[in-house]
Amino acid sequence: MRRGTGDHVLETIAFYDQAAERLAARWADRTVMRSHLDRFAGLLPPAGLVVDLGCGPGHDCEELIARGLRVVGVDFALAMLRIGHARYPAADFVRQDLRRLAVHSKSLDGVWACASLIHVPRRQIRSVLGEIGRVLKPGGVLFTSMQGGSGQALIQGQDEEYGTEMRRLYVYYRPDRWYSLLEEAGFALLHAQLDSGAESLNPGGVCWIASFARRL
């Protein structure tokens, strides 16, 4: 593990492009997320419009559609989007930078951001939360899954499981700090919990912070 000093966004995207097939297989079982998916869907209107921000291969797009929602998957890794297009034709998939969304203001009922904002450089996280707030309707709901800890790390992908040596950036937050950032961005925290386990998906962090927040 190396400490990251720059943005490293392009490296992170390249990692997901190169490891897409292996990661899609690794993340296919969404059992660990189902209670969060159920809660999220329950907070939204029937057939609500949702963006899965950093959707990867689209596994959660399928889960959200199964819960009666209309879903657009957004990612910047083309290889991930191609997998989503092929496997989940009921969802729309769009290549966008989550830091600058080509989405109309106040047009979404929900934003699902599962383990995607963990790759946003710390100095940009306020503007990203502001961008999410812009596209959500008043009363819209944001789900985030973040990594608990402190600092940031540039993880070397030198792992046979991933099949690439590319690096990717992880940024860690203390739970109270993450909740404060949500509130500063104009969200009211509805529910939060710390999920331990899944250590292999949490390099350098101590837990996952699952939070649901409503746009004021």
CSV table of C-alpha atoms in Angstrom, one decimal:
chain,number,residue,atom,x,y,z
A,1,MET,CA,0.0,0.0,0.0
A,2,ARG,CA,1.3,3.5,-0.9
A,3,ARG,CA,0.0,6.7,0.4
A,4,GLY,CA,-1.7,8.8,-2.4
A,5,THR,CA,-0.8,12.4,-2.7
A,6,GLY,CA,-2.5,13.3,-6.1
A,7,ASP,CA,-5.9,12.8,-7.5
A,8,HIS,CA,-5.1,9.4,-9.1
A,9,VAL,CA,-8.5,9.4,-10.7
A,10,LEU,CA,-7.3,8.2,-14.1
A,11,GLU,CA,-5.3,5.4,-12.5
A,12,THR,CA,-8.4,4.3,-10.6
A,13,ILE,CA,-10.6,4.3,-13.7
A,14,ALA,CA,-7.9,2.3,-15.5
A,15,PHE,CA,-7.8,-0.3,-12.7
A,16,TYR,CA,-11.6,-0.9,-13.1
A,17,ASP,CA,-11.4,-1.1,-16.8
A,18,GLN,CA,-8.6,-3.7,-16.7
A,19,ALA,CA,-10.2,-5.7,-13.9
A,20,ALA,CA,-13.8,-5.4,-15.0
A,21,GLU,CA,-14.6,-9.1,-15.7
A,22,ARG,CA,-13.0,-10.4,-12.5
A,23,LEU,CA,-14.6,-7.7,-10.4
A,24,ALA,CA,-18.0,-8.3,-12.0
A,25,ALA,CA,-17.7,-12.0,-11.0
A,26,ARG,CA,-16.5,-11.2,-7.5
A,27,TRP,CA,-19.4,-8.8,-6.8
A,28,ALA,CA,-22.2,-10.8,-8.4
A,29,ASP,CA,-23.6,-12.0,-5.0
A,30,ARG,CA,-25.5,-8.9,-3.6
A,31,THR,CA,-26.8,-10.7,-0.5
A,32,VAL,CA,-24.8,-8.4,1.8
A,33,MET,CA,-26.5,-5.3,0.3
A,34,ARG,CA,-30.1,-6.5,0.2
A,35,SER,CA,-31.3,-5.0,3.4
A,36,HIS,CA,-29.8,-1.6,2.3
A,37,LEU,CA,-31.5,-2.0,-1.2
A,38,ASP,CA,-34.8,-2.8,0.5
A,39,ARG,CA,-34.6,0.3,2.8
A,40,PHE,CA,-33.6,2.6,-0.1
A,41,ALA,CA,-36.5,1.4,-2.3
A,42,GLY,CA,-38.9,1.8,0.6
A,43,LEU,CA,-37.9,5.5,1.0
A,44,LEU,CA,-38.7,6.3,-2.7
A,45,PRO,CA,-42.0,6.7,-4.6
A,46,PRO,CA,-43.1,3.8,-6.8
A,47,ALA,CA,-41.3,3.8,-10.1
A,48,GLY,CA,-39.0,6.5,-8.8
A,49,LEU,CA,-36.1,7.6,-11.0
A,50,VAL,CA,-32.7,6.6,-9.6
A,51,VAL,CA,-29.1,7.0,-10.7
A,52,ASP,CA,-26.7,4.3,-9.6
A,53,LEU,CA,-23.6,6.4,-9.3
A,54,GLY,CA,-20.5,4.4,-10.0
A,55,CYS,CA,-22.6,1.4,-11.0
A,56,GLY,CA,-19.7,-0.8,-12.1
A,57,PRO,CA,-21.1,-3.9,-13.9
A,58,GLY,CA,-24.7,-3.0,-13.0
A,59,HIS,CA,-25.5,-5.6,-10.3
A,60,ASP,CA,-27.3,-3.1,-8.1
A,61,CYS,CA,-29.1,-1.6,-11.2
A,62,GLU,CA,-30.8,-5.0,-11.6
A,63,GLU,CA,-31.6,-5.2,-7.8
A,64,LEU,CA,-33.1,-1.7,-7.9
A,65,ILE,CA,-35.2,-2.4,-11.0
A,66,ALA,CA,-36.5,-5.6,-9.3
A,67,ARG,CA,-37.7,-3.3,-6.5
A,68,GLY,CA,-39.8,-1.3,-9.0
A,69,LEU,CA,-37.5,1.6,-9.7
A,70,ARG,CA,-36.4,3.2,-12.9
A,71,VAL,CA,-32.6,3.1,-13.0
A,72,VAL,CA,-29.8,4.7,-14.9
A,73,GLY,CA,-26.3,3.3,-14.3
A,74,VAL,CA,-23.5,5.9,-14.4
A,75,ASP,CA,-19.8,5.0,-14.5
A,76,PHE,CA,-16.6,6.2,-16.2
A,77,ALA,CA,-15.1,2.7,-16.8
A,78,LEU,CA,-16.1,1.6,-20.2
A,79,ALA,CA,-15.4,-2.0,-19.6
A,80,MET,CA,-17.8,-2.0,-16.6
A,81,LEU,CA,-20.5,-0.3,-18.6
A,82,ARG,CA,-20.2,-2.9,-21.5
A,83,ILE,CA,-20.8,-5.7,-19.0
A,84,GLY,CA,-23.9,-3.8,-17.6
A,85,HIS,CA,-25.3,-3.3,-21.1
A,86,ALA,CA,-24.9,-6.9,-22.0
A,87,ARG,CA,-26.3,-8.4,-18.7
A,88,TYR,CA,-29.0,-6.0,-17.7
A,89,PRO,CA,-30.8,-4.6,-20.7
A,90,ALA,CA,-33.7,-3.2,-18.5
A,91,ALA,CA,-31.4,-0.5,-17.2
A,92,ASP,CA,-29.9,2.4,-19.1
A,93,PHE,CA,-26.1,2.8,-18.8
A,94,VAL,CA,-24.3,6.1,-19.4
A,95,ARG,CA,-20.6,7.0,-19.3
A,96,GLN,CA,-20.2,10.1,-17.1
A,97,ASP,CA,-17.8,11.6,-14.6
A,98,LEU,CA,-19.7,11.5,-11.3
A,99,ARG,CA,-18.0,14.8,-10.4
A,100,ARG,CA,-19.8,16.6,-13.2
A,101,LEU,CA,-23.2,14.9,-13.9
A,102,ALA,CA,-25.0,15.6,-17.2
A,103,VAL,CA,-28.3,15.4,-15.4
A,104,HIS,CA,-31.1,18.0,-15.0
A,105,SER,CA,-31.3,19.7,-11.7
A,106,LYS,CA,-34.0,18.4,-9.3
A,107,SER,CA,-34.8,15.5,-11.6
A,108,LEU,CA,-34.0,12.4,-9.5
A,109,ASP,CA,-35.9,10.7,-6.7
A,110,GLY,CA,-32.8,8.9,-5.5
A,111,VAL,CA,-29.0,8.4,-5.9
A,112,TRP,CA,-27.4,5.1,-5.0
A,113,ALA,CA,-23.7,5.4,-4.5
A,114,CYS,CA,-22.4,2.1,-3.2
A,115,ALA,CA,-18.6,2.1,-2.7
A,116,SER,CA,-18.1,4.7,-5.4
A,117,LEU,CA,-17.5,7.9,-3.5
A,118,ILE,CA,-14.6,6.2,-1.7
A,119,HIS,CA,-12.6,7.0,-4.9
A,120,VAL,CA,-13.3,10.7,-4.9
A,121,PRO,CA,-10.2,12.8,-3.9
A,122,ARG,CA,-10.9,14.3,-0.5
A,123,ARG,CA,-10.6,17.9,-1.7
A,124,GLN,CA,-13.4,17.2,-4.2
A,125,ILE,CA,-15.9,15.5,-2.0
A,126,ARG,CA,-17.8,18.6,-1.0
A,127,SER,CA,-18.4,19.6,-4.7
A,128,VAL,CA,-19.5,16.0,-5.5
A,129,LEU,CA,-22.0,16.0,-2.7
A,130,GLY,CA,-23.2,19.4,-3.9
A,131,GLU,CA,-23.6,17.9,-7.4
A,132,ILE,CA,-25.6,15.0,-6.1
A,133,GLY,CA,-27.8,17.5,-4.2
A,134,ARG,CA,-28.3,19.5,-7.4
A,135,VAL,CA,-29.7,16.5,-9.3
A,136,LEU,CA,-32.0,15.3,-6.5
A,137,LYS,CA,-35.5,16.5,-6.0
A,138,PRO,CA,-36.2,18.1,-2.7
A,139,GLY,CA,-36.9,15.1,-0.5
A,140,GLY,CA,-34.9,12.8,-2.7
A,141,VAL,CA,-32.8,10.2,-1.0
A,142,LEU,CA,-29.1,9.5,-1.2
A,143,PHE,CA,-27.5,6.2,-0.1
A,144,THR,CA,-23.7,6.0,0.4
A,145,SER,CA,-21.4,3.2,1.4
A,146,MET,CA,-18.1,4.6,2.5
A,147,GLN,CA,-15.0,3.2,4.2
A,148,GLY,CA,-14.4,4.0,7.8
A,149,GLY,CA,-10.9,5.1,8.8
A,150,SER,CA,-8.6,8.0,8.3
A,151,GLY,CA,-6.5,9.4,5.5
A,152,GLN,CA,-6.3,7.9,2.1
A,153,ALA,CA,-4.3,5.2,0.4
A,154,LEU,CA,-3.2,4.4,-3.1
A,155,ILE,CA,-3.6,0.6,-3.3
A,156,GLN,CA,-1.4,-1.4,-5.6
A,157,GLY,CA,-3.5,-3.9,-7.6
A,158,GLN,CA,-0.7,-6.5,-7.7
A,159,ASP,CA,-3.1,-9.3,-7.1
A,160,GLU,CA,-3.7,-12.4,-9.2
A,161,GLU,CA,-7.4,-12.1,-8.3
A,162,TYR,CA,-7.6,-8.8,-10.2
A,163,GLY,CA,-5.2,-9.6,-13.0
A,164,THR,CA,-3.7,-6.1,-13.1
A,165,GLU,CA,-1.0,-4.1,-11.4
A,166,MET,CA,-2.9,-0.8,-11.8
A,167,ARG,CA,-3.4,1.3,-8.6
A,168,ARG,CA,-6.6,2.8,-7.3
A,169,LEU,CA,-7.3,5.5,-4.7
A,170,TYR,CA,-9.3,4.9,-1.5
A,171,VAL,CA,-10.3,7.7,0.8
A,172,TYR,CA,-11.4,7.0,4.4
A,173,TYR,CA,-13.7,8.9,6.7
A,174,ARG,CA,-14.6,8.7,10.4
A,175,PRO,CA,-18.3,8.1,10.6
A,176,ASP,CA,-19.0,11.4,12.5
A,177,ARG,CA,-17.1,13.3,9.9
A,178,TRP,CA,-19.0,11.7,7.0
A,179,TYR,CA,-22.3,12.5,8.6
A,180,SER,CA,-21.2,16.1,9.1
A,181,LEU,CA,-20.2,16.4,5.4
A,182,LEU,CA,-23.7,15.1,4.4
A,183,GLU,CA,-25.4,17.7,6.6
A,184,GLU,CA,-23.1,20.5,5.3
A,185,ALA,CA,-24.2,19.5,1.8
A,186,GLY,CA,-27.9,20.0,2.7
A,187,PHE,CA,-28.9,16.4,3.6
A,188,ALA,CA,-30.7,15.2,6.7
A,189,LEU,CA,-29.4,11.9,7.9
A,190,LEU,CA,-32.2,9.3,8.1
A,191,HIS,CA,-30.3,6.1,9.0
A,192,ALA,CA,-26.7,5.0,9.4
A,193,GLN,CA,-24.9,1.9,10.4
A,194,LEU,CA,-21.4,0.5,10.5
A,195,ASP,CA,-21.0,-2.8,8.6
A,196,SER,CA,-17.9,-4.8,9.6
A,197,GLY,CA,-16.6,-7.8,7.7
A,198,ALA,CA,-15.9,-8.1,4.0
A,199,GLU,CA,-12.3,-7.2,4.8
A,200,SER,CA,-11.1,-8.2,1.4
A,201,LEU,CA,-13.3,-5.5,-0.1
A,202,ASN,CA,-12.1,-2.9,2.4
A,203,PRO,CA,-8.4,-2.5,2.0
A,204,GLY,CA,-7.0,-0.2,4.7
A,205,GLY,CA,-10.4,0.7,6.2
A,206,VAL,CA,-11.9,-0.6,9.4
A,207,CYS,CA,-15.6,-0.8,8.5
A,208,TRP,CA,-18.2,0.2,5.9
A,209,ILE,CA,-20.4,3.2,6.7
A,210,ALA,CA,-23.8,2.8,5.2
A,211,SER,CA,-25.9,5.9,5.3
A,212,PHE,CA,-29.3,7.1,4.0
A,213,ALA,CA,-29.9,10.8,3.8
A,214,ARG,CA,-32.7,13.0,2.5
A,215,ARG,CA,-32.2,16.1,0.4
A,216,LEU,CA,-33.6,19.1,2.2
